[in-house]
PDB file of C-alpha atoms in Angstrom:
ATOM      1  CA  MET A  28      19.992   7.273  -7.473  1.00 54.00           C
ATOM      2  CA  ASN A  29      16.602   8.354  -8.784  1.00 69.00           C
ATOM      3  CA  GLU A  30      15.537  11.981  -8.384  1.00 89.00           C
ATOM      4  CA  LEU A  31      12.264  11.937  -6.453  1.00 96.00           C
ATOM      5  CA  LYS A  32      11.434  15.627  -6.095  1.00 95.00           C
ATOM      6  CA  ASP A  33       8.144  16.605  -7.758  1.00 96.00           C
ATOM      7  CA  LYS A  34       7.201  13.029  -8.565  1.00 98.00           C
ATOM      8  CA  VAL A  35       3.597  12.045  -7.774  1.00 98.00           C
ATOM      9  CA  ALA A  36       2.335   9.094  -5.733  1.00 98.00           C
ATOM     10  CA  LEU A  37      -1.098   7.589  -5.121  1.00 98.00           C
ATOM     11  CA  ILE A  38      -1.477   5.667  -1.848  1.00 98.00           C
ATOM     12  CA  THR A  39      -4.632   3.660  -1.185  1.00 98.00           C
ATOM     13  CA  GLY A  40      -5.716   3.583   2.449  1.00 96.00           C
ATOM     14  CA  GLY A  41      -3.363   6.445   3.239  1.00 95.00           C
ATOM     15  CA  THR A  42      -5.084   8.072   6.203  1.00 96.00           C
ATOM     16  CA  LYS A  43      -3.607   5.924   8.975  1.00 94.00           C
ATOM     17  CA  GLY A  44      -1.183   3.138   9.771  1.00 94.00           C
ATOM     18  CA  ILE A  45       1.281   1.984   7.150  1.00 96.00           C
ATOM     19  CA  GLY A  46      -0.283   4.142   4.422  1.00 97.00           C
ATOM     20  CA  LEU A  47       0.130   7.269   6.529  1.00 97.00           C
ATOM     21  CA  GLY A  48       3.734   6.369   7.349  1.00 97.00           C
ATOM     22  CA  ILE A  49       4.463   5.983   3.639  1.00 98.00           C
ATOM     23  CA  ALA A  50       2.771   9.295   2.827  1.00 97.00           C
ATOM     24  CA  GLN A  51       4.879  11.116   5.432  1.00 96.00           C
ATOM     25  CA  ALA A  52       8.083   9.560   4.098  1.00 97.00           C
ATOM     26  CA  LEU A  53       7.318  10.410   0.472  1.00 97.00           C
ATOM     27  CA  LEU A  54       6.392  14.002   1.268  1.00 97.00           C
ATOM     28  CA  SER A  55       9.727  14.408   3.049  1.00 95.00           C
ATOM     29  CA  GLN A  56      11.409  13.513  -0.255  1.00 96.00           C
ATOM     30  CA  GLY A  57       9.495  16.162  -2.201  1.00 96.00           C
ATOM     31  CA  ILE A  58       6.991  13.700  -3.679  1.00 97.00           C
ATOM     32  CA  HIS A  59       3.436  14.978  -4.070  1.00 98.00           C
ATOM     33  CA  VAL A  60       0.989  12.515  -2.537  1.00 98.00           C
ATOM     34  CA  ALA A  61      -2.674  11.619  -3.046  1.00 98.00           C
ATOM     35  CA  ILE A  62      -4.087   9.530  -0.202  1.00 98.00           C
ATOM     36  CA  THR A  63      -7.372   7.666  -0.531  1.00 98.00           C
ATOM     37  CA  SER A  64     -10.004   6.611   1.953  1.00 97.00           C
ATOM     38  CA  ARG A  65     -13.595   5.462   1.772  1.00 96.00           C
ATOM     39  CA  SER A  66     -14.308   8.515   3.928  1.00 97.00           C
ATOM     40  CA  ALA A  67     -13.969  11.883   2.184  1.00 97.00           C
ATOM     41  CA  LYS A  68     -13.683  13.568   5.600  1.00 97.00           C
ATOM     42  CA  ALA A  69     -10.835  11.310   6.718  1.00 97.00           C
ATOM     43  CA  ALA A  70      -8.967  11.785   3.431  1.00 98.00           C
ATOM     44  CA  GLU A  71      -9.318  15.570   3.476  1.00 97.00           C
ATOM     45  CA  GLU A  72      -8.459  15.977   7.172  1.00 97.00           C
ATOM     46  CA  THR A  73      -5.385  13.764   6.901  1.00 97.00           C
ATOM     47  CA  ALA A  74      -4.192  15.631   3.806  1.00 97.00           C
ATOM     48  CA  LYS A  75      -4.606  18.899   5.670  1.00 96.00           C
ATOM     49  CA  GLN A  76      -2.596  17.522   8.582  1.00 96.00           C
ATOM     50  CA  LEU A  77       0.144  16.314   6.245  1.00 96.00           C
ATOM     51  CA  ASN A  78       0.311  19.672   4.501  1.00 96.00           C
ATOM     52  CA  SER A  79       0.692  21.485   7.817  1.00 93.00           C
ATOM     53  CA  SER A  80       4.082  19.834   8.334  1.00 84.00           C
ATOM     54  CA  ALA A  81       5.197  19.229   4.736  1.00 64.00           C
ATOM     55  CA  THR A  82       7.552  21.780   3.214  1.00 73.00           C
ATOM     56  CA  LYS A  83       8.735  20.154   0.012  1.00 80.00           C
ATOM     57  CA  ALA A  84       5.546  18.777  -1.541  1.00 95.00           C
ATOM     58  CA  ARG A  85       1.757  18.726  -1.338  1.00 96.00           C
ATOM     59  CA  ALA A  86      -0.831  16.154  -0.259  1.00 97.00           C
ATOM     60  CA  ILE A  87      -4.425  15.818  -1.418  1.00 98.00           C
ATOM     61  CA  GLY A  88      -7.178  13.594  -0.047  1.00 98.00           C
ATOM     62  CA  VAL A  89      -9.350  11.519  -2.369  1.00 98.00           C
ATOM     63  CA  LYS A  90     -12.498   9.600  -1.558  1.00 98.00           C
ATOM     64  CA  ALA A  91     -12.150   6.194  -3.195  1.00 98.00           C
ATOM     65  CA  ASP A  92     -13.051   2.589  -2.459  1.00 98.00           C
ATOM     66  CA  VAL A  93     -10.597  -0.034  -3.717  1.00 98.00           C
ATOM     67  CA  ARG A  94     -13.452  -2.543  -3.921  1.00 98.00           C
ATOM     68  CA  ASP A  95     -14.979  -0.516  -6.768  1.00 98.00           C
ATOM     69  CA  PHE A  96     -13.120  -0.299 -10.080  1.00 98.00           C
ATOM     70  CA  GLU A  97     -14.847   2.867 -11.239  1.00 98.00           C
ATOM     71  CA  SER A  98     -13.914   4.515  -7.944  1.00 98.00           C
ATOM     72  CA  GLN A  99     -10.265   3.642  -8.563  1.00 98.00           C
ATOM     73  CA  GLN A 100     -10.454   4.988 -12.101  1.00 98.00           C
ATOM     74  CA  ASN A 101     -11.876   8.242 -10.770  1.00 98.00           C
ATOM     75  CA  ALA A 102      -9.066   8.498  -8.220  1.00 98.00           C
ATOM     76  CA  VAL A 103      -6.429   8.112 -10.928  1.00 98.00           C
ATOM     77  CA  ARG A 104      -8.175  10.653 -13.151  1.00 98.00           C
ATOM     78  CA  LEU A 105      -8.279  13.144 -10.272  1.00 98.00           C
ATOM     79  CA  VAL A 106      -4.553  12.699  -9.587  1.00 98.00           C
ATOM     80  CA  LEU A 107      -3.706  13.194 -13.254  1.00 98.00           C
ATOM     81  CA  SER A 108      -5.928  16.268 -13.412  1.00 98.00           C
ATOM     82  CA  GLU A 109      -4.311  17.744 -10.299  1.00 97.00           C
ATOM     83  CA  PHE A 110      -0.653  16.864 -10.915  1.00 98.00           C
ATOM     84  CA  LYS A 111      -0.510  15.979 -14.659  1.00 98.00           C
ATOM     85  CA  GLN A 112       1.401  12.762 -13.970  1.00 98.00           C
ATOM     86  CA  LEU A 113       1.443   9.622 -11.831  1.00 98.00           C
ATOM     87  CA  ASP A 114       4.780   8.038 -10.999  1.00 98.00           C
ATOM     88  CA  PHE A 115       4.227   5.766  -8.008  1.00 98.00           C
ATOM     89  CA  VAL A 116       1.234   3.724  -6.875  1.00 98.00           C
ATOM     90  CA  ILE A 117       1.182   2.100  -3.442  1.00 98.00           C
ATOM     91  CA  ALA A 118      -1.594  -0.480  -3.034  1.00 98.00           C
ATOM     92  CA  ASN A 119      -1.833  -0.383   0.736  1.00 98.00           C
ATOM     93  CA  ALA A 120      -5.548  -0.544   1.591  1.00 96.00           C
ATOM     94  CA  GLY A 121      -6.327  -3.660   3.588  1.00 95.00           C
ATOM     95  CA  LEU A 122      -8.296  -5.190   6.429  1.00 95.00           C
ATOM     96  CA  GLY A 123      -8.487  -8.403   8.392  1.00 94.00           C
ATOM     97  CA  HIS A 124     -11.271 -10.684   9.603  1.00 96.00           C
ATOM     98  CA  PHE A 125      -9.932 -13.486  11.794  1.00 96.00           C
ATOM     99  CA  ALA A 126     -12.043 -16.501  12.723  1.00 97.00           C
ATOM    100  CA  SER A 127     -12.003 -20.271  12.467  1.00 98.00           C
ATOM    101  CA  ILE A 128     -13.482 -21.691   9.291  1.00 98.00           C
ATOM    102  CA  GLU A 129     -16.556 -22.741  11.281  1.00 98.00           C
ATOM    103  CA  GLU A 130     -17.173 -19.163  12.370  1.00 98.00           C
ATOM    104  CA  LEU A 131     -15.908 -17.163   9.382  1.00 98.00           C
ATOM    105  CA  THR A 132     -18.925 -15.631   7.639  1.00 98.00           C
ATOM    106  CA  LEU A 133     -19.505 -15.346   3.918  1.00 98.00           C
ATOM    107  CA  GLU A 134     -19.518 -11.564   4.292  1.00 98.00           C
ATOM    108  CA  GLN A 135     -16.167 -11.537   6.131  1.00 98.00           C
ATOM    109  CA  TRP A 136     -14.570 -13.737   3.476  1.00 98.00           C
ATOM    110  CA  GLN A 137     -15.836 -11.568   0.628  1.00 98.00           C
ATOM    111  CA  ASP A 138     -14.883  -8.316   2.338  1.00 98.00           C
ATOM    112  CA  THR A 139     -11.328  -9.548   2.919  1.00 98.00           C
ATOM    113  CA  ILE A 140     -10.793 -10.815  -0.624  1.00 98.00           C
ATOM    114  CA  ASP A 141     -12.491  -7.791  -2.220  1.00 98.00           C
ATOM    115  CA  THR A 142     -10.352  -5.326  -0.270  1.00 98.00           C
ATOM    116  CA  ASN A 143      -6.956  -7.000   0.035  1.00 98.00           C
ATOM    117  CA  LEU A 144      -6.740  -8.804  -3.302  1.00 98.00           C
ATOM    118  CA  THR A 145      -9.298  -7.538  -5.796  1.00 98.00           C
ATOM    119  CA  GLY A 146      -8.639  -4.006  -4.537  1.00 98.00           C
ATOM    120  CA  ALA A 147      -4.980  -4.315  -5.503  1.00 98.00           C
ATOM    121  CA  PHE A 148      -6.008  -5.606  -8.934  1.00 98.00           C
ATOM    122  CA  TYR A 149      -8.361  -2.667  -9.450  1.00 98.00           C
ATOM    123  CA  THR A 150      -5.650  -0.262  -8.302  1.00 98.00           C
ATOM    124  CA  ILE A 151      -3.043  -1.362 -10.840  1.00 98.00           C
ATOM    125  CA  LYS A 152      -5.647  -1.892 -13.575  1.00 98.00           C
ATOM    126  CA  ALA A 153      -6.811   1.718 -13.179  1.00 98.00           C
ATOM    127  CA  SER A 154      -3.285   3.153 -13.116  1.00 98.00           C
ATOM    128  CA  VAL A 155      -1.293   0.940 -15.468  1.00 98.00           C
ATOM    129  CA  GLU A 156      -1.388   3.243 -18.499  1.00 98.00           C
ATOM    130  CA  ALA A 157      -0.257   6.234 -16.434  1.00 98.00           C
ATOM    131  CA  LEU A 158       2.580   4.164 -14.936  1.00 98.00           C
ATOM    132  CA  LYS A 159       3.667   2.950 -18.370  1.00 98.00           C
ATOM    133  CA  LYS A 160       3.815   6.566 -19.520  1.00 98.00           C
ATOM    134  CA  SER A 161       5.938   7.646 -16.543  1.00 98.00           C
ATOM    135  CA  LYS A 162       7.887   4.370 -16.352  1.00 97.00           C
ATOM    136  CA  GLY A 163       6.806   4.359 -12.759  1.00 98.00           C
ATOM    137  CA  TYR A 164       6.641   2.000  -9.809  1.00 98.00           C
ATOM    138  CA  TYR A 165       3.801  -0.109  -8.378  1.00 98.00           C
ATOM    139  CA  ILE A 166       4.214  -1.417  -4.828  1.00 98.00           C
ATOM    140  CA  SER A 167       1.726  -3.609  -2.992  1.00 98.00           C
ATOM    141  CA  ILE A 168       1.723  -3.993   0.771  1.00 98.00           C
ATOM    142  CA  SER A 169       1.286  -7.692   1.414  1.00 98.00           C
ATOM    143  CA  SER A 170       2.276  -9.417   4.661  1.00 97.00           C
ATOM    144  CA  LEU A 171       4.330 -12.262   6.061  1.00 96.00           C
ATOM    145  CA  ALA A 172       0.858 -13.804   6.317  1.00 95.00           C
ATOM    146  CA  GLY A 173       1.236 -14.128   2.549  1.00 97.00           C
ATOM    147  CA  ALA A 174       3.881 -16.796   3.124  1.00 96.00           C
ATOM    148  CA  ASN A 175       3.047 -18.177   6.589  1.00 96.00           C
ATOM    149  CA  PHE A 176      -0.392 -19.540   7.404  1.00 96.00           C
ATOM    150  CA  PHE A 177      -1.935 -19.552  10.878  1.00 95.00           C
ATOM    151  CA  ALA A 178      -5.102 -20.687  12.640  1.00 97.00           C
ATOM    152  CA  LYS A 179      -8.128 -18.405  12.189  1.00 97.00           C
ATOM    153  CA  GLY A 180      -6.370 -16.789   9.218  1.00 97.00           C
ATOM    154  CA  ALA A 181      -8.156 -18.504   6.326  1.00 98.00           C
ATOM    155  CA  ALA A 182      -9.509 -15.315   4.743  1.00 98.00           C
ATOM    156  CA  TYR A 183      -6.508 -13.129   5.548  1.00 97.00           C
ATOM    157  CA  ASN A 184      -3.963 -15.772   4.508  1.00 98.00           C
ATOM    158  CA  ALA A 185      -5.824 -16.387   1.251  1.00 98.00           C
ATOM    159  CA  SER A 186      -5.912 -12.675   0.441  1.00 98.00           C
ATOM    160  CA  LYS A 187      -2.234 -12.088   1.225  1.00 98.00           C
ATOM    161  CA  PHE A 188      -0.936 -15.296  -0.388  1.00 98.00           C
ATOM    162  CA  GLY A 189      -2.941 -14.212  -3.430  1.00 98.00           C
ATOM    163  CA  LEU A 190      -1.643 -10.644  -3.288  1.00 98.00           C
ATOM    164  CA  THR A 191       1.968 -11.785  -3.135  1.00 98.00           C
ATOM    165  CA  GLY A 192       1.559 -14.071  -6.144  1.00 98.00           C
ATOM    166  CA  PHE A 193      -0.509 -11.517  -8.026  1.00 98.00           C
ATOM    167  CA  THR A 194       2.096  -8.790  -7.578  1.00 98.00           C
ATOM    168  CA  GLN A 195       4.931 -11.051  -8.690  1.00 98.00           C
ATOM    169  CA  ALA A 196       3.049 -11.944 -11.869  1.00 98.00           C
ATOM    170  CA  VAL A 197       2.333  -8.261 -12.532  1.00 98.00           C
ATOM    171  CA  MET A 198       6.048  -7.598 -12.110  1.00 98.00           C
ATOM    172  CA  LEU A 199       6.789 -10.001 -14.974  1.00 98.00           C
ATOM    173  CA  ASP A 200       4.044  -8.438 -17.113  1.00 98.00           C
ATOM    174  CA  LEU A 201       5.150  -4.824 -16.680  1.00 98.00           C
ATOM    175  CA  ARG A 202       8.933  -4.799 -16.519  1.00 96.00           C
ATOM    176  CA  GLN A 203       9.060  -4.946 -20.335  1.00 95.00           C
ATOM    177  CA  HIS A 204       7.370  -1.516 -20.233  1.00 97.00           C
ATOM    178  CA  GLY A 205       9.915  -0.064 -17.827  1.00 97.00           C
ATOM    179  CA  VAL A 206       7.494  -0.238 -14.890  1.00 98.00           C
ATOM    180  CA  LYS A 207       8.998  -1.581 -11.664  1.00 98.00           C
ATOM    181  CA  VAL A 208       6.812  -3.721  -9.397  1.00 98.00           C
ATOM    182  CA  SER A 209       7.508  -4.877  -5.848  1.00 98.00           C
ATOM    183  CA  THR A 210       5.600  -6.302  -2.917  1.00 98.00           C
ATOM    184  CA  ILE A 211       6.526  -5.575   0.695  1.00 98.00           C
ATOM    185  CA  MET A 212       5.696  -8.269   3.246  1.00 98.00           C
ATOM    186  CA  PRO A 213       5.827  -6.855   6.778  1.00 96.00           C
ATOM    187  CA  GLY A 214       5.579  -8.826   9.987  1.00 94.00           C
ATOM    188  CA  SER A 215       4.114  -7.224  13.117  1.00 89.00           C
ATOM    189  CA  VAL A 216       3.632  -3.473  12.647  1.00 92.00           C
ATOM    190  CA  SER A 217       2.512  -1.023  15.334  1.00 84.00           C
ATOM    191  CA  THR A 218      -0.819   0.212  13.917  1.00 79.00           C
ATOM    192  CA  HIS A 219      -4.523   0.249  14.798  1.00 66.00           C
ATOM    193  CA  PHE A 220      -5.028  -2.851  12.621  1.00 71.00           C
ATOM    194  CA  ASN A 221      -7.647  -5.283  13.939  1.00 63.00           C
ATOM    195  CA  GLY A 222      -8.588  -2.993  16.825  1.00 65.00           C
ATOM    196  CA  ASN A 223      -5.099  -2.651  18.296  1.00 66.00           C
ATOM    197  CA  GLU A 224      -4.311   0.530  20.247  1.00 73.00           C
ATOM    198  CA  PRO A 225      -0.560   1.208  19.838  1.00 71.00           C
ATOM    199  CA  ASP A 226       1.303   2.008  23.046  1.00 77.00           C
ATOM    200  CA  SER A 227       4.749   1.445  24.566  1.00 78.00           C
ATOM    201  CA  SER A 228       4.146  -2.317  24.570  1.00 80.00           C
ATOM    202  CA  ASP A 229       4.356  -2.150  20.757  1.00 84.00           C
ATOM    203  CA  ASP A 230       7.833  -0.610  20.698  1.00 89.00           C
ATOM    204  CA  TRP A 231       9.376  -3.932  19.626  1.00 87.00           C
ATOM    205  CA  LYS A 232       7.250  -3.961  16.456  1.00 93.00           C
ATOM    206  CA  ILE A 233       8.051  -2.436  13.090  1.00 93.00           C
ATOM    207  CA  GLN A 234       6.920   1.204  13.129  1.00 95.00           C
ATOM    208  CA  ILE A 235       5.031   2.867  10.293  1.00 95.00           C
ATOM    209  CA  GLU A 236       7.981   5.176   9.589  1.00 96.00           C
ATOM    210  CA  ASP A 237      10.132   2.066   9.022  1.00 97.00           C
ATOM    211  CA  ILE A 238       7.886   0.973   6.166  1.00 97.00           C
ATOM    212  CA  GLY A 239       7.916   4.523   4.816  1.00 98.00           C
ATOM    213  CA  GLU A 240      11.711   4.497   4.825  1.00 98.00           C
ATOM    214  CA  LEU A 241      11.729   1.143   3.055  1.00 98.00           C
ATOM    215  CA  VAL A 242       9.459   2.461   0.287  1.00 98.00           C
ATOM    216  CA  VAL A 243      11.741   5.478  -0.196  1.00 98.00           C
ATOM    217  CA  ASP A 244      14.748   3.148  -0.441  1.00 97.00           C
ATOM    218  CA  LEU A 245      13.005   1.145  -3.168  1.00 98.00           C
ATOM    219  CA  LEU A 246      12.117   4.266  -5.124  1.00 98.00           C
ATOM    220  CA  LYS A 247      15.699   5.537  -4.907  1.00 97.00           C
ATOM    221  CA  MET A 248      17.240   2.301  -6.139  1.00 96.00           C
ATOM    222  CA  ASN A 249      18.987   2.294  -9.506  1.00 94.00           C
ATOM    223  CA  PRO A 250      16.464   1.465 -12.264  1.00 92.00           C
ATOM    224  CA  ARG A 251      18.507  -1.577 -13.247  1.00 94.00           C
ATOM    225  CA  ALA A 252      17.912  -3.249  -9.855  1.00 96.00           C
ATOM    226  CA  LEU A 253      14.534  -4.575  -8.697  1.00 97.00           C
ATOM    227  CA  PRO A 254      13.892  -6.118  -5.258  1.00 97.00           C
ATOM    228  CA  SER A 255      10.632  -7.690  -6.397  1.00 97.00           C
ATOM    229  CA  LYS A 256       9.694  -9.133  -2.987  1.00 97.00           C
ATOM    230  CA  VAL A 257      10.847  -7.736   0.349  1.00 98.00           C
ATOM    231  CA  GLU A 258      10.212  -9.443   3.679  1.00 97.00           C
ATOM    232  CA  VAL A 259      10.639  -7.275   6.760  1.00 97.00           C
ATOM    233  CA  ARG A 260      10.140  -8.382  10.352  1.00 96.00           C
ATOM    234  CA  PRO A 261      10.833  -7.096  13.862  1.00 95.00           C
ATOM    235  CA  THR A 262      14.459  -7.594  14.854  1.00 95.00           C
ATOM    236  CA  MET A 263      13.699  -8.952  18.309  1.00 89.00           C
ATOM    237  CA  PRO A 264      10.124 -10.015  19.121  1.00 87.00           C
ATOM    238  CA  PRO A 265       9.245 -10.888  22.711  1.00 87.00           C
ATOM    239  CA  SER A 266      10.174 -14.379  23.889  1.00 80.00           C
ATOM    240  CA  LYS A 267       7.243 -16.767  24.030  1.00 73.00           C
TER     241      LYS A 267
END
C-alpha cells in the first residue's frame, strides 16, 4: 500500500460537488490539497472551510481557469512553490449544456468542449513534468456519458467520450515514466450539477464522498496495478 501522508494533490474545480468530496477524502489521508476555481473568493473560502476540519494536512485555494493554459501553468507553479512537489492531479472541472442539436448554440458547444476536454488536456500538459518527477498519478473525472449517448447530450457526450479516450491514450504515453493514469466514469451523482438542488430524493445516487473514497483507493493501490478506467454507478436507481 502506498504511503499517502504529506503527498500533494491539485484538484481542478475543487470547491463543490465531486471535486470537494475528493478534497475532503484526500485531506483525511494526510494529503495536502490545492483546489482551483475560476473564482478566487470561492477557492479561498472553500480552502478555509476545509482547513477548519482538517487535522492531518492543509488546503489552499487557487484561482485558475482550465480553459486557459497559462492559468493552469500558474496553478502548478503556485503548488510547487507552496509545497515543493506535486504527486496527484485530479482533472475534475466540468460543466454541462444540454439541448437538441437544433437548439444547441455555438457558445454552449465551445464552452463544453473547452472546459471538459481541452481543460483536461491543459491540466495534464501543465503538470506532466512535475508528475514525472514524483512518479505521480493523473486522474480525470469523466462520466458514463463518455460511453453511453443520450438525446440532448451532443456537446456533453462529445466532451466525455473524448475525455475518456484522451485519458486512456495519456495512460499509454506516461506509464513508461512511472506515472499512473486513470479515468473515473460516474453515473448519477448527488451534486448541484446542471442546477440540481440535492435533497433526500437524491439519496439513491452516488454521493460525493463515494467518489472521494474511490480516488483514495486508487492512490493506495500497489504501483504494479493500474485500474485505467473505472465505471461506477448507483447500486439501485429508481424503477422507471
